[in-house]
Short mmCIF file of C-alpha atoms in Angstrom, two decimals:
data_model
loop_
_atom_site.label_atom_id
_atom_site.label_comp_id
_atom_site.label_asym_id
_atom_site.label_seq_id
_atom_site.Cartn_x
_atom_site.Cartn_y
_atom_site.Cartn_z
CA MET T 1 -42.35 -36.70 35.47
CA SER T 2 -39.86 -38.29 38.58
CA GLN T 3 -42.46 -40.65 39.55
CA ALA T 4 -42.85 -42.86 43.72
CA ARG T 5 -40.06 -45.38 44.87
CA LEU T 6 -40.29 -48.49 44.99
CA GLU T 7 -39.39 -49.38 47.49
CA PRO T 8 -40.36 -48.31 51.05
CA VAL T 9 -38.39 -45.97 52.61
CA HIS T 10 -39.18 -45.96 56.57
CA VAL T 11 -39.96 -42.22 57.88
CA ASP T 12 -39.44 -42.37 61.82
CA SER T 13 -42.59 -40.90 63.40
CA LEU T 14 -46.13 -40.12 61.90
CA ALA T 15 -46.61 -36.64 61.96
CA ALA T 16 -42.98 -36.94 58.95
CA VAL T 17 -45.72 -39.03 57.38
CA GLU T 18 -46.93 -34.56 55.80
CA GLY T 19 -44.27 -34.07 53.83
CA ALA T 20 -43.95 -37.44 51.68
CA PRO T 21 -47.97 -38.57 49.62
CA GLY T 22 -47.79 -40.64 46.80
CA GLU T 23 -44.31 -42.56 48.49
CA LEU T 24 -44.43 -46.16 49.80
CA LEU T 25 -43.83 -45.54 52.90
CA THR T 26 -43.00 -47.27 56.70
CA ALA T 27 -43.62 -46.57 60.38
CA PHE T 28 -44.06 -48.07 63.53
CA ALA T 29 -47.08 -46.90 65.21
CA TRP T 30 -49.70 -48.26 67.55
CA VAL T 31 -53.69 -48.89 67.03
CA ARG T 32 -56.46 -46.62 68.84
CA ARG T 33 -58.91 -47.83 67.46
CA VAL T 34 -60.16 -50.80 64.55
CA SER T 35 -63.65 -49.65 63.49
CA PRO T 36 -65.46 -51.70 60.21
CA GLY T 37 -67.31 -50.18 57.65
CA ARG T 38 -68.60 -50.43 54.39
CA THR T 39 -69.45 -48.53 50.76
CA ARG T 40 -72.29 -47.99 49.62
CA GLY T 41 -71.58 -50.41 46.91
CA GLY T 42 -70.88 -52.69 49.60
CA LYS T 43 -67.56 -53.54 49.51
CA PRO T 44 -65.94 -53.81 53.43
CA PHE T 45 -62.97 -50.86 54.81
CA LEU T 46 -61.53 -50.85 57.53
CA ASP T 47 -60.86 -48.00 59.58
CA LEU T 48 -58.46 -46.70 62.41
CA GLU T 49 -56.75 -44.16 64.42
CA LEU T 50 -52.83 -44.91 64.47
CA VAL T 51 -50.77 -43.26 67.09
CA ASP T 52 -47.42 -42.47 67.83
CA ARG T 53 -45.27 -39.71 70.09
CA SER T 54 -45.43 -37.58 67.23
CA CYS T 55 -49.48 -37.74 66.71
CA ALA T 56 -52.52 -39.67 65.87
CA VAL T 57 -53.61 -40.56 61.98
CA ALA T 58 -56.47 -41.58 60.49
CA GLY T 59 -55.83 -44.69 58.70
CA LYS T 60 -57.89 -47.03 55.68
CA ILE T 61 -57.45 -50.92 54.45
CA TRP T 62 -59.49 -51.76 51.41
CA GLU T 63 -59.78 -54.43 50.81
CA ASP T 64 -57.65 -55.63 47.88
CA ALA T 65 -55.23 -55.33 51.35
CA GLY T 66 -56.89 -57.90 51.96
CA ALA T 67 -53.79 -59.59 54.18
CA ALA T 68 -53.55 -56.29 56.13
CA MET T 69 -57.54 -56.12 57.05
CA HIS T 70 -57.02 -59.71 58.08
CA ALA T 71 -54.06 -58.41 60.08
CA ALA T 72 -55.49 -55.55 61.77
CA GLY T 73 -59.21 -57.90 62.85
CA ASP T 74 -56.53 -60.11 64.72
CA LEU T 75 -55.05 -56.04 66.40
CA GLU T 76 -56.14 -55.63 70.61
CA ARG T 77 -56.70 -51.69 71.32
CA GLY T 78 -53.10 -51.12 72.47
CA ALA T 79 -51.14 -52.94 70.22
CA PRO T 80 -47.76 -51.97 68.28
CA VAL T 81 -47.72 -52.24 64.64
CA LYS T 82 -45.56 -51.69 62.11
CA LEU T 83 -47.22 -50.08 58.73
CA LEU T 84 -46.39 -50.32 54.89
CA PHE T 85 -48.95 -47.43 53.62
CA ARG T 86 -48.77 -45.01 51.50
CA VAL T 87 -50.56 -41.24 51.87
CA ASP T 88 -54.02 -39.64 50.81
CA ARG T 89 -56.17 -36.85 51.52
CA TYR T 90 -59.88 -37.44 52.11
CA GLN T 91 -61.76 -34.33 52.57
CA GLY T 92 -58.59 -32.52 53.02
CA ALA T 93 -57.59 -34.36 55.55
CA LEU T 94 -54.87 -36.77 56.50
CA GLN T 95 -55.47 -40.25 56.16
CA LEU T 96 -52.97 -43.34 55.64
CA ASN T 97 -53.80 -45.41 53.19
CA ILE T 98 -52.47 -49.70 55.01
CA ARG T 99 -51.65 -51.41 52.25
CA GLY T 100 -50.11 -53.57 54.45
CA LEU T 101 -49.63 -54.28 58.69
CA ARG T 102 -47.90 -56.41 61.54
CA ALA T 103 -47.95 -56.70 65.22
CA ILE T 104 -44.63 -56.73 66.43
CA GLY T 105 -42.64 -56.89 69.71
CA ASP T 106 -40.04 -54.71 71.59
CA ASP T 107 -37.33 -56.90 68.98
CA GLU T 108 -38.20 -56.22 66.70
CA PRO T 109 -35.56 -53.92 64.09
CA GLY T 110 -35.51 -50.37 64.18
CA TYR T 111 -38.42 -50.30 66.97
CA ASP T 112 -37.98 -47.78 69.85
CA PRO T 113 -40.75 -48.11 72.21
CA ILE T 114 -40.59 -44.55 73.33
CA ALA T 115 -40.62 -42.69 69.80
CA VAL T 116 -44.13 -45.38 69.77
CA PHE T 117 -44.68 -44.99 72.73
CA GLY T 118 -43.92 -42.32 74.67
CA ASP T 119 -41.96 -41.55 77.40
CA GLY T 120 -44.77 -42.56 79.74
CA HIS T 121 -45.79 -45.86 79.07
CA ALA T 122 -43.27 -48.29 80.59
CA ARG T 123 -43.61 -47.60 83.95
CA VAL T 124 -47.99 -47.86 83.49
CA ALA T 125 -47.76 -50.56 80.71
CA SER T 126 -49.06 -53.52 82.44
CA SER T 127 -51.79 -51.61 84.42
CA LEU T 128 -53.16 -49.64 81.50
CA CYS T 129 -57.07 -49.42 81.79
CA ARG T 130 -60.24 -48.94 78.88
CA ALA T 131 -62.50 -47.00 81.84
CA LEU T 132 -59.54 -44.79 83.28
CA VAL T 133 -60.62 -43.59 86.88
CA PHE T 134 -58.43 -40.98 88.33
CA ASP T 135 -58.36 -38.33 90.83
CA ILE T 136 -55.60 -36.23 92.18
CA GLU T 137 -54.34 -33.71 95.10
CA THR T 138 -52.50 -30.85 94.82
CA VAL T 139 -50.38 -28.63 97.08
CA PRO T 140 -48.35 -24.71 96.65
CA ALA T 141 -45.99 -25.48 94.90
CA VAL T 142 -44.47 -21.69 95.14
CA ASP T 143 -42.29 -20.33 98.12
CA ARG T 144 -44.27 -17.32 98.51
CA GLU T 145 -41.79 -15.04 99.85
CA ALA T 146 -39.02 -15.53 96.65
CA ALA T 147 -42.67 -14.31 94.06
CA PRO T 148 -42.24 -10.74 93.71
CA ALA T 149 -44.09 -8.15 95.82
CA SER T 150 -46.76 -8.08 92.77
CA VAL T 151 -48.48 -12.01 93.35
CA THR T 152 -47.69 -11.94 96.58
CA ARG T 153 -50.59 -9.30 96.64
CA ALA T 154 -52.77 -10.81 93.69
CA ILE T 155 -52.46 -14.49 96.42
CA GLU T 156 -53.43 -12.63 100.08
CA ARG T 157 -56.16 -11.10 97.59
CA HIS T 158 -57.90 -14.20 96.67
CA ALA T 159 -57.13 -15.53 100.43
CA GLU T 160 -59.38 -12.88 101.78
CA ARG T 161 -62.67 -15.59 99.98
CA PHE T 162 -60.75 -18.76 101.39
CA ASP T 163 -60.38 -16.71 104.70
CA GLY T 164 -56.82 -16.34 104.29
CA ASP T 165 -55.74 -19.17 104.09
CA VAL T 166 -52.33 -19.27 100.99
CA ASP T 167 -51.83 -22.44 101.14
CA MET T 168 -55.12 -23.93 100.00
CA VAL T 169 -55.38 -20.70 97.19
CA MET T 170 -52.22 -21.77 95.99
CA GLY T 171 -52.64 -25.32 95.95
CA LEU T 172 -55.72 -24.36 94.36
CA SER T 173 -53.31 -22.15 91.17
CA PRO T 174 -51.91 -24.68 88.87
CA LEU T 175 -49.65 -21.81 88.12
CA LEU T 176 -48.62 -21.55 92.36
CA GLY T 177 -49.39 -24.83 93.13
CA LYS T 178 -48.47 -29.19 92.45
CA VAL T 179 -50.00 -31.99 91.73
CA VAL T 180 -48.35 -34.72 94.38
CA SER T 181 -50.73 -37.88 93.99
CA LEU T 182 -52.82 -39.40 90.86
CA ALA T 183 -54.82 -42.01 92.07
CA TYR T 184 -55.96 -44.98 88.88
CA GLY T 185 -57.56 -47.48 88.35
CA GLU T 186 -60.28 -50.01 86.24
CA GLY T 187 -63.30 -48.58 86.45
CA ASP T 188 -64.65 -51.36 85.04
CA SER T 189 -63.59 -53.88 87.71
CA ASP T 190 -64.81 -57.05 88.15
CA GLY T 191 -64.93 -56.66 92.46
CA ASP T 192 -62.28 -54.62 94.59
CA ALA T 193 -59.83 -53.84 91.49
CA GLU T 194 -56.62 -52.55 92.71
CA VAL T 195 -55.70 -48.70 93.07
CA THR T 196 -52.43 -47.19 91.95
CA ALA T 197 -50.77 -43.42 93.19
CA LEU T 198 -47.65 -42.22 90.57
CA VAL T 199 -46.60 -39.57 94.67
CA VAL T 200 -44.33 -37.28 94.35
CA PRO T 201 -42.10 -37.47 96.85
CA PRO T 202 -41.31 -34.31 100.09
CA ALA T 203 -37.85 -33.73 99.75
CA ASP T 204 -36.34 -35.44 102.76
CA HIS T 205 -37.86 -38.23 101.06
CA ASP T 206 -35.31 -40.03 99.98
CA GLU T 207 -34.95 -43.40 98.92
CA ARG T 208 -34.50 -45.49 101.52
CA ARG T 209 -37.74 -44.08 102.69
CA GLN T 210 -39.24 -44.58 98.80
CA ALA T 211 -38.92 -48.17 99.37
CA ASP T 212 -40.81 -48.02 102.21
CA TYR T 213 -43.83 -47.55 100.00
CA PRO T 214 -46.45 -49.55 100.27
CA ALA T 215 -46.74 -51.23 96.27
CA TRP T 216 -49.00 -49.28 94.65
CA MET T 217 -48.26 -46.94 96.22
CA LYS T 218 -44.95 -45.73 92.72
CA PRO T 219 -42.69 -42.24 92.85
CA VAL T 220 -41.99 -40.02 90.35
CA SER T 221 -41.14 -36.48 89.85
CA GLU T 222 -43.78 -34.11 88.34
CA VAL T 223 -42.65 -34.57 85.64
CA GLU T 224 -42.98 -37.86 85.34
CA LEU T 225 -46.08 -37.83 86.39
CA LEU T 226 -47.77 -35.94 83.71
CA ARG T 227 -46.19 -37.87 81.33
CA THR T 228 -47.64 -41.07 82.61
CA PHE T 229 -51.72 -39.62 83.25
CA TRP T 230 -51.16 -38.22 79.58
CA THR T 231 -49.94 -42.03 78.52
CA LEU T 232 -52.72 -43.40 80.65
CA ALA T 233 -55.46 -41.00 78.93
CA GLU T 234 -54.63 -42.06 75.43
CA HIS T 235 -54.96 -45.26 76.13
CA ALA T 236 -58.43 -45.07 77.51
CA GLU T 237 -61.21 -46.09 75.68
CA VAL T 238 -63.17 -43.24 78.06
CA VAL T 239 -61.72 -41.04 81.50
CA ILE T 240 -64.14 -40.35 84.51
CA THR T 241 -64.02 -38.08 86.44
CA TYR T 242 -66.16 -36.35 89.52
CA ASN T 243 -65.94 -32.73 88.63
CA GLY T 244 -62.67 -33.76 86.50
CA ARG T 245 -63.75 -31.27 84.06
CA GLY T 246 -64.10 -28.34 86.91
CA PHE T 247 -60.71 -28.56 88.79
CA ASP T 248 -58.63 -32.05 87.99
CA VAL T 249 -58.20 -31.93 84.04
CA PRO T 250 -57.23 -27.73 83.99
CA PHE T 251 -54.41 -28.49 86.96
CA LEU T 252 -52.68 -30.70 84.62
CA VAL T 253 -53.15 -29.09 81.34
CA ALA T 254 -51.52 -26.24 83.24
CA ARG T 255 -48.77 -27.83 84.42
CA SER T 256 -48.40 -29.67 81.49
CA LEU T 257 -47.95 -25.82 79.78
CA VAL T 258 -45.14 -25.30 82.96
CA HIS T 259 -43.98 -28.13 82.40
CA GLN T 260 -43.88 -29.27 78.45
CA VAL T 261 -45.15 -31.92 78.97
CA PRO T 262 -47.73 -32.52 75.94
CA ALA T 263 -51.57 -32.90 76.55
CA ARG T 264 -51.85 -35.43 74.47
CA VAL T 265 -56.04 -36.28 74.85
CA ASP T 266 -58.14 -33.75 74.64
CA LEU T 267 -60.30 -34.26 77.46
CA LEU T 268 -61.96 -30.45 78.47
CA GLY T 269 -63.83 -30.65 74.38
CA ASN T 270 -68.01 -30.94 74.29
CA PRO T 271 -69.28 -31.01 77.77
CA TYR T 272 -72.11 -32.93 76.98
CA ALA T 273 -69.90 -35.13 75.37
CA LEU T 274 -69.42 -38.80 77.36
CA ARG T 275 -66.44 -39.91 75.86
CA PRO T 276 -63.54 -39.84 75.15
CA HIS T 277 -64.35 -37.69 79.24
CA LEU T 278 -66.99 -39.07 81.78
CA ASP T 279 -67.21 -35.98 84.24
CA LEU T 280 -69.99 -37.76 86.62
CA TYR T 281 -70.42 -34.44 88.61
CA ARG T 282 -71.81 -33.17 84.74
CA VAL T 283 -73.47 -36.09 84.74
CA LEU T 284 -75.79 -35.95 87.79
CA THR T 285 -76.58 -31.74 87.54
CA GLN T 286 -76.51 -31.48 83.89
CA GLY T 287 -75.04 -28.51 85.19
CA ARG T 288 -77.80 -26.94 87.20
CA ALA T 289 -76.82 -28.49 90.77
CA ALA T 290 -79.89 -27.52 92.78
CA GLY T 291 -77.93 -27.60 96.52
CA PRO T 292 -74.22 -28.81 97.43
CA MET T 293 -72.51 -31.71 94.92
CA THR T 294 -69.53 -33.09 96.21
CA LEU T 295 -68.54 -36.50 95.81
CA GLU T 296 -68.53 -37.02 99.25
CA ILE T 297 -72.94 -35.74 100.15
CA VAL T 298 -73.09 -37.86 96.25
CA CYS T 299 -71.90 -40.60 98.11
CA TRP T 300 -73.25 -40.90 101.45
CA ALA T 301 -76.79 -39.90 99.57
CA LEU T 302 -76.31 -43.74 97.97
CA GLY T 303 -75.16 -45.71 100.59
CA ILE T 304 -71.23 -45.37 99.16
CA GLU T 305 -68.29 -45.31 101.58
CA SER T 306 -67.63 -42.33 101.98
CA PRO T 307 -62.89 -40.87 100.95
CA LYS T 308 -63.98 -38.48 103.19
CA ASP T 309 -63.46 -39.82 106.94
CA ALA T 310 -60.12 -39.50 107.46
CA MET T 311 -58.91 -36.28 105.19
CA ASP T 312 -60.48 -33.64 103.60
CA GLY T 313 -58.76 -31.12 100.46
CA SER T 314 -57.68 -28.79 102.99
CA GLN T 315 -55.87 -30.55 104.73
CA VAL T 316 -53.31 -32.49 102.35
CA ALA T 317 -51.01 -29.16 102.32
CA PRO T 318 -50.92 -29.90 105.72
CA ALA T 319 -49.81 -32.96 105.02
CA TYR T 320 -47.99 -33.08 103.11
CA ALA T 321 -45.10 -30.83 104.54
CA ARG T 322 -44.81 -33.33 107.62
CA GLY T 323 -43.67 -34.90 105.22
CA GLU T 324 -47.56 -37.86 104.95
CA ILE T 325 -47.24 -38.53 101.78
CA GLU T 326 -48.59 -42.39 102.39
CA SER T 327 -51.69 -40.25 104.08
CA ILE T 328 -52.49 -38.52 101.03
CA ALA T 329 -52.06 -41.50 98.62
CA GLU T 330 -54.72 -43.50 101.09
CA TYR T 331 -57.16 -40.54 100.84
CA ASN T 332 -56.47 -39.94 97.55
CA ARG T 333 -57.04 -43.87 96.77
CA ARG T 334 -60.58 -43.59 98.71
CA ASP T 335 -61.37 -41.13 96.06
CA VAL T 336 -61.37 -43.50 93.21
CA GLU T 337 -62.49 -46.13 94.52
CA ALA T 338 -65.87 -44.10 95.98
CA THR T 339 -65.70 -42.04 92.37
CA THR T 340 -65.94 -46.09 90.63
CA ALA T 341 -68.41 -47.64 92.80
CA LEU T 342 -70.40 -44.33 91.91
CA TYR T 343 -69.27 -44.72 87.64
CA GLN T 344 -70.42 -48.57 88.04
CA ARG T 345 -73.87 -47.20 89.63
CA VAL T 346 -74.18 -44.27 87.16
CA ARG T 347 -73.90 -46.40 84.05
CA GLU T 348 -76.23 -49.63 85.16
CA GLN T 349 -78.81 -47.53 85.62
CA LEU T 350 -78.21 -44.16 83.51
CA LEU T 351 -75.53 -44.61 80.50
CA ARG T 352 -76.38 -48.40 79.63
CA PHE T 353 -80.41 -46.64 78.41
CA ARG T 354 -78.15 -43.45 76.87
CA ASP T 355 -78.31 -44.08 72.74
CA ASP T 356 -74.61 -41.99 72.89
CA TRP T 357 -72.94 -44.49 75.68
#
């Protein structure tokens, strides 16, 4: 009978541990969660959620790995680590039995931040959010003249419901539109938090024009925007939107599918759960809106500054066609500021009294 190797074997990704039961392995990952617990007999343990670019897996540290337990207790969410472990299974699911763990820096031999965090991490490493508030703006992406006749007819028929506004129909469809601005900020900030906007510049905005954008605007391609969003979402403890279940998240998921970008977090699961996706529209309506409940109307009713004074959604596509990405980003940023103010009101007056928050 073969014996497990005494020397640990390094695996390049967490996804690769599946085929190595019983072996002593090492791997790099980042820590999403550390939760203490006790067995029925009172013995302490730690549950961990460990992530790299390939997948997320559960980990367990028992009291006989005291040094690892101590090191894990000092970790912050998002910290990169090197793991020493064996592969176990708990109730049929993969689980890492962690024997050793330590925090690492960028100079760690063999460590590749992209393999651990993914392509979008470097862009937002300094602006990761615990409570991520975001909003998107979209425009048509397809040349209707070049589309098959059957597609063009379908678009035109659908546009009849919107007074013939073909641009609006295409901009609202993730198969016919694209994301040109994604603004985000920290929902739990004290005072005025900085809101950042990832923007896809119009074709005629060269590097010189982009250099004139304000510092809070970050020019990217749509693929880079999508990768960066999923990095932000997987690092957040909660993602906050207004009607994000109805539009923003399905749009991002479908655009990610189009561009073959992994949608790394399920933000469309249980519609009644407050985490990982808190949709304020659903909290306020409970799925039964008794009248118009746009963000503008809710802000007006609660005395929050309206984000819709300078622009509304129907004006985004024409503005983008004119090259006015700065105006779109500013409008997008104000939506996030308003959503943040609404979230903080809801958090203090509703959510903190709920057991599931």
